[in-house]
Amino acid sequence: MTDEDYMREALTEAQAASSRGEVPVGAVLVNPENGEIIARSGNAPILLDDPTAHAEILTLRDGGYKMGNYRLMGLTLYVTLEPCTMCAGAISHARIGRIVYGASDPKGGAIDNGVKFFSQHSCHHKPSVMGGVLGNLCGQMLKDFFKARRR
């Protein structure tokens, strides 16, 4: 599978989150050695009454549980929206090898926008980053969600 294929899997999780009334962000964790999707989730802070229940956090938690290790070295995390500072910190602590995101987030993103977390001296682990994979599609899902909410 390609980066676009995995991002489409993350978009499926984002759509499921949207159908629950959550902000449509989805994530999948992949072992690039064999292409296996290890974990997947969509945003769920409302459902779980948990402000940390972002798609990335839930996916990392499930991935750590399934791998039997909190270090997820060498794995790739696909997420439909540029991660926030909290999620970037968790990605760094998990030692994710690569992060691929869809839509850029100038307001809340923390990788290529905002604090640029992985560029900070205090960041202990810096994964490789690729942004913009199916970015227009990911961004449009968010725009449509918020447009409908404003009505």
GROMACS .gro file of C-alpha atoms in nm:
model
  151
    1MET     CA    1   0.000   0.000   0.000
    2THR     CA    2   0.105   0.360  -0.057
    3ASP     CA    3   0.100   0.663   0.172
    4GLU     CA    4  -0.223   0.766   0.002
    5ASP     CA    5  -0.379   0.426   0.071
    6TYR     CA    6  -0.297   0.447   0.441
    7MET     CA    7  -0.423   0.805   0.454
    8ARG     CA    8  -0.752   0.683   0.307
    9GLU     CA    9  -0.770   0.437   0.598
   10ALA     CA   10  -0.716   0.731   0.836
   11LEU     CA   11  -0.990   0.921   0.653
   12THR     CA   12  -1.226   0.630   0.720
   13GLU     CA   13  -1.154   0.674   1.092
   14ALA     CA   14  -1.207   1.050   1.060
   15GLN     CA   15  -1.546   0.993   0.895
   16ALA     CA   16  -1.646   0.757   1.176
   17ALA     CA   17  -1.548   1.025   1.430
   18SER     CA   18  -1.755   1.281   1.241
   19SER     CA   19  -2.059   1.054   1.245
   20ARG     CA   20  -2.027   1.047   1.628
   21GLY     CA   21  -2.020   1.429   1.637
   22GLU     CA   22  -1.645   1.442   1.698
   23VAL     CA   23  -1.404   1.660   1.502
   24PRO     CA   24  -1.316   1.441   1.202
   25VAL     CA   25  -0.955   1.342   1.262
   26GLY     CA   26  -0.838   0.987   1.210
   27ALA     CA   27  -0.511   0.801   1.253
   28VAL     CA   28  -0.359   0.465   1.166
   29LEU     CA   29  -0.034   0.311   1.291
   30VAL     CA   30   0.153   0.100   1.039
   31ASN     CA   31   0.450  -0.135   1.045
   32PRO     CA   32   0.634  -0.033   0.727
   33GLU     CA   33   0.824  -0.362   0.716
   34ASN     CA   34   0.515  -0.568   0.635
   35GLY     CA   35   0.245  -0.304   0.573
   36GLU     CA   36   0.032  -0.422   0.865
   37ILE     CA   37  -0.204  -0.171   1.023
   38ILE     CA   38  -0.141  -0.220   1.394
   39ALA     CA   39  -0.389   0.029   1.537
   40ARG     CA   40  -0.644   0.284   1.422
   41SER     CA   41  -0.876   0.537   1.577
   42GLY     CA   42  -1.066   0.858   1.532
   43ASN     CA   43  -1.109   1.151   1.768
   44ALA     CA   44  -1.317   1.067   2.076
   45PRO     CA   45  -1.286   1.336   2.347
   46ILE     CA   46  -1.664   1.383   2.364
   47LEU     CA   47  -1.743   1.012   2.363
   48LEU     CA   48  -1.483   0.933   2.629
   49ASP     CA   49  -1.512   1.257   2.830
   50ASP     CA   50  -1.135   1.282   2.787
   51PRO     CA   51  -0.960   1.591   2.652
   52THR     CA   52  -0.659   1.376   2.558
   53ALA     CA   53  -0.863   1.137   2.340
   54HIS     CA   54  -0.725   1.268   2.012
   55ALA     CA   55  -0.700   1.016   1.727
   56GLU     CA   56  -0.320   1.007   1.755
   57ILE     CA   57  -0.318   0.943   2.131
   58LEU     CA   58  -0.578   0.666   2.110
   59THR     CA   59  -0.392   0.503   1.822
   60LEU     CA   60  -0.057   0.521   2.003
   61ARG     CA   61  -0.213   0.375   2.319
   62ASP     CA   62  -0.366   0.085   2.130
   63GLY     CA   63  -0.045   0.032   1.933
   64GLY     CA   64   0.163   0.019   2.251
   65TYR     CA   65  -0.078  -0.230   2.404
   66LYS     CA   66  -0.076  -0.451   2.095
   67MET     CA   67   0.303  -0.432   2.054
   68GLY     CA   68   0.362  -0.489   2.426
   69ASN     CA   69   0.589  -0.185   2.440
   70TYR     CA   70   0.548   0.189   2.481
   71ARG     CA   71   0.830   0.239   2.232
   72LEU     CA   72   0.693   0.215   1.881
   73MET     CA   73   1.025   0.257   1.703
   74GLY     CA   74   1.026   0.234   1.327
   75LEU     CA   75   0.648   0.251   1.291
   76THR     CA   76   0.466   0.507   1.078
   77LEU     CA   77   0.172   0.711   1.205
   78TYR     CA   78  -0.072   0.845   0.946
   79VAL     CA   79  -0.305   1.120   1.064
   80THR     CA   80  -0.551   1.334   0.869
   81LEU     CA   81  -0.459   1.661   1.043
   82GLU     CA   82  -0.123   1.802   1.148
   83PRO     CA   83  -0.079   1.696   1.513
   84CYS     CA   84  -0.110   1.942   1.801
   85THR     CA   85   0.161   1.995   2.063
   86MET     CA   86   0.021   1.725   2.294
   87CYS     CA   87   0.016   1.468   2.017
   88ALA     CA   88   0.360   1.569   1.887
   89GLY     CA   89   0.498   1.513   2.237
   90ALA     CA   90   0.338   1.168   2.254
   91ILE     CA   91   0.472   1.083   1.907
   92SER     CA   92   0.821   1.180   2.020
   93HIS     CA   93   0.797   0.980   2.344
   94ALA     CA   94   0.673   0.675   2.151
   95ARG     CA   95   0.977   0.701   1.921
   96ILE     CA   96   0.761   0.684   1.608
   97GLY     CA   97   0.988   0.655   1.304
   98ARG     CA   98   0.777   0.852   1.061
   99ILE     CA   99   0.468   1.071   1.071
  100VAL     CA  100   0.258   1.137   0.764
  101TYR     CA  101  -0.023   1.390   0.791
  102GLY     CA  102  -0.286   1.521   0.555
  103ALA     CA  103  -0.413   1.873   0.620
  104SER     CA  104  -0.189   2.143   0.758
  105ASP     CA  105  -0.317   2.318   1.072
  106PRO     CA  106  -0.188   2.677   1.089
  107LYS     CA  107  -0.385   2.745   1.410
  108GLY     CA  108  -0.332   2.430   1.618
  109GLY     CA  109  -0.063   2.231   1.441
  110ALA     CA  110   0.273   2.185   1.610
  111ILE     CA  111   0.492   2.018   1.350
  112ASP     CA  112   0.524   2.255   1.054
  113ASN     CA  113   0.324   2.532   1.223
  114GLY     CA  114   0.306   2.679   1.572
  115VAL     CA  115   0.576   2.558   1.809
  116LYS     CA  116   0.736   2.327   1.549
  117PHE     CA  117   0.783   2.071   1.824
  118PHE     CA  118   1.031   1.842   1.648
  119SER     CA  119   1.261   2.137   1.578
  120GLN     CA  120   1.293   2.228   1.945
  121HIS     CA  121   1.617   2.155   2.128
  122SER     CA  122   1.418   1.993   2.409
  123CYS     CA  123   1.267   1.734   2.172
  124HIS     CA  124   1.443   1.403   2.237
  125HIS     CA  125   1.324   1.211   1.931
  126LYS     CA  126   1.249   1.357   1.590
  127PRO     CA  127   1.065   1.136   1.343
  128SER     CA  128   1.077   1.199   0.971
  129VAL     CA  129   0.775   1.402   0.864
  130MET     CA  130   0.573   1.422   0.544
  131GLY     CA  131   0.281   1.660   0.529
  132GLY     CA  132   0.014   1.722   0.270
  133VAL     CA  133  -0.072   1.362   0.176
  134LEU     CA  134  -0.432   1.389   0.051
  135GLY     CA  135  -0.424   1.726   0.227
  136ASN     CA  136  -0.706   1.878   0.021
  137LEU     CA  137  -0.936   1.585   0.091
  138CYS     CA  138  -0.851   1.583   0.463
  139GLY     CA  139  -0.893   1.958   0.488
  140GLN     CA  140  -1.225   1.955   0.303
  141MET     CA  141  -1.367   1.699   0.547
  142LEU     CA  142  -1.284   1.935   0.835
  143LYS     CA  143  -1.422   2.240   0.654
  144ASP     CA  144  -1.748   2.060   0.576
  145PHE     CA  145  -1.780   1.942   0.937
  146PHE     CA  146  -1.738   2.291   1.084
  147LYS     CA  147  -1.956   2.451   0.817
  148ALA     CA  148  -2.240   2.213   0.909
  149ARG     CA  149  -2.187   2.285   1.281
  150ARG     CA  150  -2.218   2.662   1.225
  151ARG     CA  151  -2.562   2.621   1.064
   0.00000   0.00000   0.00000
